[in-house]
């Protein structure tokens, strides 16, 4: 494994900070000074990063840690935000260096998948992999067949083509919902589509990402899983 990837996932050090540590001759593997951030490390070696007091044996596992988190509204998917509460204010210390896959907007809630493996993030965020994201969206009125056909074809908003894989209308207790499945994801994707069709989004909940489902995970709580790499 590349050293920069290892420290990013296991020590919570950003790529930019790690490059500065390399440049300042602060990184050692088996007591040898490292001059390249792409240096390959092995599981039996020892890592030392001076100035920030890190000394540890390299641990490389075939298992990937995944966290399922039920994000409440009004929290943003960011590590640092001067004006908003972030998801990392809720998550415990051991998950502060985890990466989120497919962010959720501040005013949306539901399933957020996080992992300590940056390659998984890059792999599954790309539309070519066909990873599904499923949402239950409450709207302010009945959903028409005409609008369904428009949505299934495409919607153009701000010169961007917005598509869905599937949309299904349903009602519960005099409330109106559309179940939507996306493959690609663009900023405020679903809200922009529905706004173009003159619907108001009352509530937007992501209930599934990839192979993971929200089920009865309580809002603001999380569950940690291990999956094979």
PDB file of C-alpha atoms in Angstrom:
ATOM      1  CA  UNK A   1       0.000   0.000   0.000  1.00  0.00           C
ATOM      2  CA  UNK A   2       1.176   3.534  -0.737  1.00  0.00           C
ATOM      3  CA  UNK A   3       2.277   5.407   2.357  1.00  0.00           C
ATOM      4  CA  UNK A   4       0.158   8.494   1.601  1.00  0.00           C
ATOM      5  CA  UNK A   5      -2.958   6.316   1.378  1.00  0.00           C
ATOM      6  CA  UNK A   6      -2.098   4.501   4.595  1.00  0.00           C
ATOM      7  CA  UNK A   7      -1.637   7.649   6.697  1.00  0.00           C
ATOM      8  CA  UNK A   8      -4.749   9.263   5.202  1.00  0.00           C
ATOM      9  CA  UNK A   9      -6.909   6.291   6.170  1.00  0.00           C
ATOM     10  CA  UNK A  10      -5.254   5.268   9.449  1.00  0.00           C
ATOM     11  CA  UNK A  11      -3.784   8.449  10.923  1.00  0.00           C
ATOM     12  CA  UNK A  12      -6.317  11.064   9.771  1.00  0.00           C
ATOM     13  CA  UNK A  13      -3.630  13.118   7.983  1.00  0.00           C
ATOM     14  CA  UNK A  14      -4.629  14.988   4.835  1.00  0.00           C
ATOM     15  CA  UNK A  15      -2.632  14.593   1.634  1.00  0.00           C
ATOM     16  CA  UNK A  16      -1.485  18.221   1.735  1.00  0.00           C
ATOM     17  CA  UNK A  17      -0.294  17.949   5.340  1.00  0.00           C
ATOM     18  CA  UNK A  18       1.475  14.662   4.620  1.00  0.00           C
ATOM     19  CA  UNK A  19       3.374  16.194   1.696  1.00  0.00           C
ATOM     20  CA  UNK A  20       4.559  18.999   4.010  1.00  0.00           C
ATOM     21  CA  UNK A  21       5.709  16.394   6.555  1.00  0.00           C
ATOM     22  CA  UNK A  22       7.659  14.568   3.834  1.00  0.00           C
ATOM     23  CA  UNK A  23       9.230  17.854   2.716  1.00  0.00           C
ATOM     24  CA  UNK A  24      10.277  18.617   6.289  1.00  0.00           C
ATOM     25  CA  UNK A  25      11.944  15.172   6.625  1.00  0.00           C
ATOM     26  CA  UNK A  26       9.625  14.101   9.414  1.00  0.00           C
ATOM     27  CA  UNK A  27       8.496  10.695   8.111  1.00  0.00           C
ATOM     28  CA  UNK A  28      10.410   7.463   8.776  1.00  0.00           C
ATOM     29  CA  UNK A  29       9.654   3.817   7.953  1.00  0.00           C
ATOM     30  CA  UNK A  30      11.789   1.295   9.834  1.00  0.00           C
ATOM     31  CA  UNK A  31      13.938   4.252  10.927  1.00  0.00           C
ATOM     32  CA  UNK A  32      14.739   5.252   7.334  1.00  0.00           C
ATOM     33  CA  UNK A  33      13.839   8.749   6.204  1.00  0.00           C
ATOM     34  CA  UNK A  34      11.116   8.749   3.507  1.00  0.00           C
ATOM     35  CA  UNK A  35      11.415  11.276   0.676  1.00  0.00           C
ATOM     36  CA  UNK A  36       8.467  10.186  -1.495  1.00  0.00           C
ATOM     37  CA  UNK A  37       4.811  10.279  -0.403  1.00  0.00           C
ATOM     38  CA  UNK A  38       4.115   7.374  -2.815  1.00  0.00           C
ATOM     39  CA  UNK A  39       6.527   5.077  -0.974  1.00  0.00           C
ATOM     40  CA  UNK A  40       5.154   1.519  -0.697  1.00  0.00           C
ATOM     41  CA  UNK A  41       4.812   0.135   2.830  1.00  0.00           C
ATOM     42  CA  UNK A  42       4.412  -3.438   4.089  1.00  0.00           C
ATOM     43  CA  UNK A  43       2.419  -4.736   7.040  1.00  0.00           C
ATOM     44  CA  UNK A  44       5.494  -5.697   9.087  1.00  0.00           C
ATOM     45  CA  UNK A  45       7.199  -2.259   8.952  1.00  0.00           C
ATOM     46  CA  UNK A  46       7.188   0.494  11.574  1.00  0.00           C
ATOM     47  CA  UNK A  47       6.011   4.044  10.894  1.00  0.00           C
ATOM     48  CA  UNK A  48       7.223   7.138  12.709  1.00  0.00           C
ATOM     49  CA  UNK A  49       6.041  10.687  11.995  1.00  0.00           C
ATOM     50  CA  UNK A  50       7.952  13.197  14.059  1.00  0.00           C
ATOM     51  CA  UNK A  51       6.504  16.519  15.229  1.00  0.00           C
ATOM     52  CA  UNK A  52       3.073  14.904  15.629  1.00  0.00           C
ATOM     53  CA  UNK A  53       4.269  11.976  17.791  1.00  0.00           C
ATOM     54  CA  UNK A  54       3.041   9.041  15.711  1.00  0.00           C
ATOM     55  CA  UNK A  55       4.832   5.721  16.241  1.00  0.00           C
ATOM     56  CA  UNK A  56       3.059   2.558  15.145  1.00  0.00           C
ATOM     57  CA  UNK A  57       3.421  -0.760  13.395  1.00  0.00           C
ATOM     58  CA  UNK A  58       1.927  -0.750   9.894  1.00  0.00           C
ATOM     59  CA  UNK A  59      -1.385  -2.627   9.894  1.00  0.00           C
ATOM     60  CA  UNK A  60      -2.815  -3.522   6.498  1.00  0.00           C
ATOM     61  CA  UNK A  61      -6.059  -5.496   6.468  1.00  0.00           C
ATOM     62  CA  UNK A  62      -8.200  -7.050   3.733  1.00  0.00           C
ATOM     63  CA  UNK A  63     -11.256  -5.790   5.612  1.00  0.00           C
ATOM     64  CA  UNK A  64     -12.766  -2.367   4.983  1.00  0.00           C
ATOM     65  CA  UNK A  65     -14.585  -0.518   7.744  1.00  0.00           C
ATOM     66  CA  UNK A  66     -17.929   0.993   6.725  1.00  0.00           C
ATOM     67  CA  UNK A  67     -20.180   3.220   8.846  1.00  0.00           C
ATOM     68  CA  UNK A  68     -23.902   3.598   8.146  1.00  0.00           C
ATOM     69  CA  UNK A  69     -25.091   6.932   9.526  1.00  0.00           C
ATOM     70  CA  UNK A  70     -28.626   8.345   9.629  1.00  0.00           C
ATOM     71  CA  UNK A  71     -27.921  12.019   8.946  1.00  0.00           C
ATOM     72  CA  UNK A  72     -30.379  14.526  10.424  1.00  0.00           C
ATOM     73  CA  UNK A  73     -31.335  17.673   8.512  1.00  0.00           C
ATOM     74  CA  UNK A  74     -29.368  20.918   9.020  1.00  0.00           C
ATOM     75  CA  UNK A  75     -26.039  19.079   9.247  1.00  0.00           C
ATOM     76  CA  UNK A  76     -23.601  19.442   6.340  1.00  0.00           C
ATOM     77  CA  UNK A  77     -21.257  16.843   4.857  1.00  0.00           C
ATOM     78  CA  UNK A  78     -18.023  18.666   5.565  1.00  0.00           C
ATOM     79  CA  UNK A  79     -15.100  18.399   7.955  1.00  0.00           C
ATOM     80  CA  UNK A  80     -15.092  22.080   8.750  1.00  0.00           C
ATOM     81  CA  UNK A  81     -17.767  24.734   8.216  1.00  0.00           C
ATOM     82  CA  UNK A  82     -17.796  28.120   9.915  1.00  0.00           C
ATOM     83  CA  UNK A  83     -21.523  28.628   9.504  1.00  0.00           C
ATOM     84  CA  UNK A  84     -23.105  25.162   9.821  1.00  0.00           C
ATOM     85  CA  UNK A  85     -23.063  22.099  12.041  1.00  0.00           C
ATOM     86  CA  UNK A  86     -21.202  19.198  10.421  1.00  0.00           C
ATOM     87  CA  UNK A  87     -21.770  15.439  10.525  1.00  0.00           C
ATOM     88  CA  UNK A  88     -18.407  15.024  12.276  1.00  0.00           C
ATOM     89  CA  UNK A  89     -19.809  16.843  15.312  1.00  0.00           C
ATOM     90  CA  UNK A  90     -22.138  13.853  15.788  1.00  0.00           C
ATOM     91  CA  UNK A  91     -19.813  11.028  14.796  1.00  0.00           C
ATOM     92  CA  UNK A  92     -17.448   9.688  17.500  1.00  0.00           C
ATOM     93  CA  UNK A  93     -13.724  10.372  17.513  1.00  0.00           C
ATOM     94  CA  UNK A  94     -12.729   7.088  15.863  1.00  0.00           C
ATOM     95  CA  UNK A  95     -14.622   8.024  12.677  1.00  0.00           C
ATOM     96  CA  UNK A  96     -13.295  11.572  12.277  1.00  0.00           C
ATOM     97  CA  UNK A  97     -10.953  10.510   9.450  1.00  0.00           C
ATOM     98  CA  UNK A  98     -13.651   8.572   7.543  1.00  0.00           C
ATOM     99  CA  UNK A  99     -14.729   9.677   4.061  1.00  0.00           C
ATOM    100  CA  UNK A 100     -18.409  10.020   3.134  1.00  0.00           C
ATOM    101  CA  UNK A 101     -19.720   8.591  -0.146  1.00  0.00           C
ATOM    102  CA  UNK A 102     -22.375  10.642  -1.996  1.00  0.00           C
ATOM    103  CA  UNK A 103     -22.992  13.593   0.284  1.00  0.00           C
ATOM    104  CA  UNK A 104     -26.472  14.624   1.410  1.00  0.00           C
ATOM    105  CA  UNK A 105     -27.651  18.241   1.232  1.00  0.00           C
ATOM    106  CA  UNK A 106     -28.032  20.238   4.425  1.00  0.00           C
ATOM    107  CA  UNK A 107     -31.843  20.102   4.210  1.00  0.00           C
ATOM    108  CA  UNK A 108     -31.973  16.378   3.359  1.00  0.00           C
ATOM    109  CA  UNK A 109     -31.720  13.441   5.736  1.00  0.00           C
ATOM    110  CA  UNK A 110     -31.216   9.697   5.749  1.00  0.00           C
ATOM    111  CA  UNK A 111     -28.508   7.180   4.954  1.00  0.00           C
ATOM    112  CA  UNK A 112     -24.935   8.342   4.606  1.00  0.00           C
ATOM    113  CA  UNK A 113     -22.221   5.732   4.041  1.00  0.00           C
ATOM    114  CA  UNK A 114     -18.716   6.481   5.302  1.00  0.00           C
ATOM    115  CA  UNK A 115     -15.528   4.449   5.001  1.00  0.00           C
ATOM    116  CA  UNK A 116     -11.856   4.597   5.930  1.00  0.00           C
ATOM    117  CA  UNK A 117     -10.911   3.426   2.414  1.00  0.00           C
ATOM    118  CA  UNK A 118     -10.435   6.253  -0.103  1.00  0.00           C
ATOM    119  CA  UNK A 119     -10.338   3.858  -3.091  1.00  0.00           C
ATOM    120  CA  UNK A 120     -13.898   2.703  -2.303  1.00  0.00           C
ATOM    121  CA  UNK A 121     -15.059   6.326  -2.349  1.00  0.00           C
ATOM    122  CA  UNK A 122     -13.505   7.010  -5.757  1.00  0.00           C
ATOM    123  CA  UNK A 123     -14.748   3.714  -7.190  1.00  0.00           C
ATOM    124  CA  UNK A 124     -18.370   3.882  -6.123  1.00  0.00           C
ATOM    125  CA  UNK A 125     -18.921   7.590  -6.698  1.00  0.00           C
ATOM    126  CA  UNK A 126     -18.240   7.228 -10.424  1.00  0.00           C
ATOM    127  CA  UNK A 127     -21.478   6.846 -12.502  1.00  0.00           C
ATOM    128  CA  UNK A 128     -19.868   4.182 -14.720  1.00  0.00           C
ATOM    129  CA  UNK A 129     -20.145   1.692 -11.848  1.00  0.00           C
ATOM    130  CA  UNK A 130     -23.949   1.979 -11.828  1.00  0.00           C
ATOM    131  CA  UNK A 131     -24.274   2.221  -8.038  1.00  0.00           C
ATOM    132  CA  UNK A 132     -27.864   2.996  -7.025  1.00  0.00           C
ATOM    133  CA  UNK A 133     -29.013   5.617  -4.525  1.00  0.00           C
ATOM    134  CA  UNK A 134     -32.681   5.365  -3.473  1.00  0.00           C
ATOM    135  CA  UNK A 135     -34.767   8.181  -1.999  1.00  0.00           C
ATOM    136  CA  UNK A 136     -38.284   8.638  -0.613  1.00  0.00           C
ATOM    137  CA  UNK A 137     -39.356  12.188  -1.420  1.00  0.00           C
ATOM    138  CA  UNK A 138     -42.475  13.790   0.042  1.00  0.00           C
ATOM    139  CA  UNK A 139     -44.019  16.354  -2.324  1.00  0.00           C
ATOM    140  CA  UNK A 140     -46.848  18.851  -1.925  1.00  0.00           C
ATOM    141  CA  UNK A 141     -49.361  17.325  -4.367  1.00  0.00           C
ATOM    142  CA  UNK A 142     -50.167  14.270  -6.483  1.00  0.00           C
ATOM    143  CA  UNK A 143     -47.584  13.239  -9.041  1.00  0.00           C
ATOM    144  CA  UNK A 144     -48.910  13.151 -12.599  1.00  0.00           C
ATOM    145  CA  UNK A 145     -48.223  10.573 -15.312  1.00  0.00           C
ATOM    146  CA  UNK A 146     -47.209  13.400 -17.625  1.00  0.00           C
ATOM    147  CA  UNK A 147     -44.533  14.582 -15.203  1.00  0.00           C
ATOM    148  CA  UNK A 148     -43.380  11.014 -14.643  1.00  0.00           C
ATOM    149  CA  UNK A 149     -42.717  10.644 -18.392  1.00  0.00           C
ATOM    150  CA  UNK A 150     -40.770  13.903 -18.432  1.00  0.00           C
ATOM    151  CA  UNK A 151     -38.687  12.808 -15.459  1.00  0.00           C
ATOM    152  CA  UNK A 152     -37.960   9.381 -16.955  1.00  0.00           C
ATOM    153  CA  UNK A 153     -36.705  11.001 -20.151  1.00  0.00           C
ATOM    154  CA  UNK A 154     -34.592  13.835 -18.739  1.00  0.00           C
ATOM    155  CA  UNK A 155     -34.739  17.324 -17.251  1.00  0.00           C
ATOM    156  CA  UNK A 156     -32.379  20.117 -18.255  1.00  0.00           C
ATOM    157  CA  UNK A 157     -31.581  22.609 -15.513  1.00  0.00           C
ATOM    158  CA  UNK A 158     -28.907  25.288 -15.652  1.00  0.00           C
ATOM    159  CA  UNK A 159     -27.429  23.613 -18.759  1.00  0.00           C
ATOM    160  CA  UNK A 160     -27.086  20.270 -16.953  1.00  0.00           C
ATOM    161  CA  UNK A 161     -28.835  17.050 -17.977  1.00  0.00           C
ATOM    162  CA  UNK A 162     -30.550  15.495 -14.942  1.00  0.00           C
ATOM    163  CA  UNK A 163     -31.735  11.892 -15.199  1.00  0.00           C
ATOM    164  CA  UNK A 164     -33.254   9.239 -12.937  1.00  0.00           C
ATOM    165  CA  UNK A 165     -33.167   5.454 -13.205  1.00  0.00           C
ATOM    166  CA  UNK A 166     -36.607   4.935 -11.677  1.00  0.00           C
ATOM    167  CA  UNK A 167     -39.476   6.971 -10.218  1.00  0.00           C
ATOM    168  CA  UNK A 168     -42.573   5.565  -8.534  1.00  0.00           C
ATOM    169  CA  UNK A 169     -45.443   7.534  -7.000  1.00  0.00           C
ATOM    170  CA  UNK A 170     -47.227   6.438  -3.803  1.00  0.00           C
ATOM    171  CA  UNK A 171     -49.445   7.852  -1.046  1.00  0.00           C
ATOM    172  CA  UNK A 172     -49.437   7.321   2.720  1.00  0.00           C
ATOM    173  CA  UNK A 173     -51.955   8.897   5.132  1.00  0.00           C
ATOM    174  CA  UNK A 174     -52.947  11.657   2.703  1.00  0.00           C
ATOM    175  CA  UNK A 175     -49.306  12.496   1.995  1.00  0.00           C
ATOM    176  CA  UNK A 176     -47.727  12.330  -1.468  1.00  0.00           C
ATOM    177  CA  UNK A 177     -44.412  10.609  -2.163  1.00  0.00           C
ATOM    178  CA  UNK A 178     -42.130   9.748  -5.057  1.00  0.00           C
ATOM    179  CA  UNK A 179     -39.577   6.949  -4.731  1.00  0.00           C
ATOM    180  CA  UNK A 180     -36.586   7.893  -6.890  1.00  0.00           C
ATOM    181  CA  UNK A 181     -33.482   5.878  -7.785  1.00  0.00           C
ATOM    182  CA  UNK A 182     -30.391   7.652  -9.138  1.00  0.00           C
ATOM    183  CA  UNK A 183     -27.250   6.319 -10.760  1.00  0.00           C
ATOM    184  CA  UNK A 184     -25.393   9.562 -11.286  1.00  0.00           C
ATOM    185  CA  UNK A 185     -25.658  12.366  -8.754  1.00  0.00           C
ATOM    186  CA  UNK A 186     -25.334  16.099  -9.256  1.00  0.00           C
ATOM    187  CA  UNK A 187     -25.705  18.911  -6.762  1.00  0.00           C
ATOM    188  CA  UNK A 188     -29.305  19.067  -5.426  1.00  0.00           C
ATOM    189  CA  UNK A 189     -30.193  16.626  -8.200  1.00  0.00           C
ATOM    190  CA  UNK A 190     -33.690  15.571  -7.079  1.00  0.00           C
ATOM    191  CA  UNK A 191     -34.788  18.989  -5.836  1.00  0.00           C
ATOM    192  CA  UNK A 192     -33.819  20.576  -9.144  1.00  0.00           C
ATOM    193  CA  UNK A 193     -35.794  17.984 -11.119  1.00  0.00           C
ATOM    194  CA  UNK A 194     -38.930  18.392  -9.025  1.00  0.00           C
ATOM    195  CA  UNK A 195     -38.612  22.165  -8.981  1.00  0.00           C
ATOM    196  CA  UNK A 196     -38.567  22.123 -12.790  1.00  0.00           C
ATOM    197  CA  UNK A 197     -41.849  20.198 -12.699  1.00  0.00           C
ATOM    198  CA  UNK A 198     -43.349  22.704 -10.203  1.00  0.00           C
ATOM    199  CA  UNK A 199     -43.378  20.421  -7.150  1.00  0.00           C
ATOM    200  CA  UNK A 200     -42.332  21.515  -3.695  1.00  0.00           C
ATOM    201  CA  UNK A 201     -40.143  19.076  -1.772  1.00  0.00           C
ATOM    202  CA  UNK A 202     -41.530  18.707   1.753  1.00  0.00           C
ATOM    203  CA  UNK A 203     -39.037  16.047   2.911  1.00  0.00           C
ATOM    204  CA  UNK A 204     -36.220  14.099   1.249  1.00  0.00           C
ATOM    205  CA  UNK A 205     -34.870  10.891   2.804  1.00  0.00           C
ATOM    206  CA  UNK A 206     -32.206   8.625   1.341  1.00  0.00           C
ATOM    207  CA  UNK A 207     -33.144   5.044   2.243  1.00  0.00           C
ATOM    208  CA  UNK A 208     -30.506   3.081   0.342  1.00  0.00           C
ATOM    209  CA  UNK A 209     -26.959   3.468  -0.963  1.00  0.00           C
ATOM    210  CA  UNK A 210     -25.254   0.708  -2.914  1.00  0.00           C
ATOM    211  CA  UNK A 211     -25.990  -2.533  -0.976  1.00  0.00           C
ATOM    212  CA  UNK A 212     -26.782  -0.750   2.304  1.00  0.00           C
ATOM    213  CA  UNK A 213     -30.257   0.201   3.568  1.00  0.00           C
ATOM    214  CA  UNK A 214     -31.424   2.617   6.236  1.00  0.00           C
ATOM    215  CA  UNK A 215     -33.949   0.204   7.778  1.00  0.00           C
ATOM    216  CA  UNK A 216     -34.732   1.247  11.378  1.00  0.00           C
ATOM    217  CA  UNK A 217     -31.471   3.069  12.103  1.00  0.00           C
ATOM    218  CA  UNK A 218     -32.463   5.909  14.421  1.00  0.00           C
ATOM    219  CA  UNK A 219     -31.829   9.487  13.252  1.00  0.00           C
ATOM    220  CA  UNK A 220     -28.408  10.699  14.364  1.00  0.00           C
ATOM    221  CA  UNK A 221     -27.200   7.152  15.148  1.00  0.00           C
ATOM    222  CA  UNK A 222     -24.721   4.944  13.298  1.00  0.00           C
ATOM    223  CA  UNK A 223     -23.753   1.310  12.756  1.00  0.00           C
ATOM    224  CA  UNK A 224     -20.271   0.037  11.893  1.00  0.00           C
ATOM    225  CA  UNK A 225     -19.771  -2.877   9.495  1.00  0.00           C
ATOM    226  CA  UNK A 226     -16.797  -4.702   8.007  1.00  0.00           C
ATOM    227  CA  UNK A 227     -16.787  -5.742   4.360  1.00  0.00           C
ATOM    228  CA  UNK A 228     -14.228  -7.762   2.478  1.00  0.00           C
ATOM    229  CA  UNK A 229     -11.961  -5.756   0.190  1.00  0.00           C
TER     230      UNK A 229
END
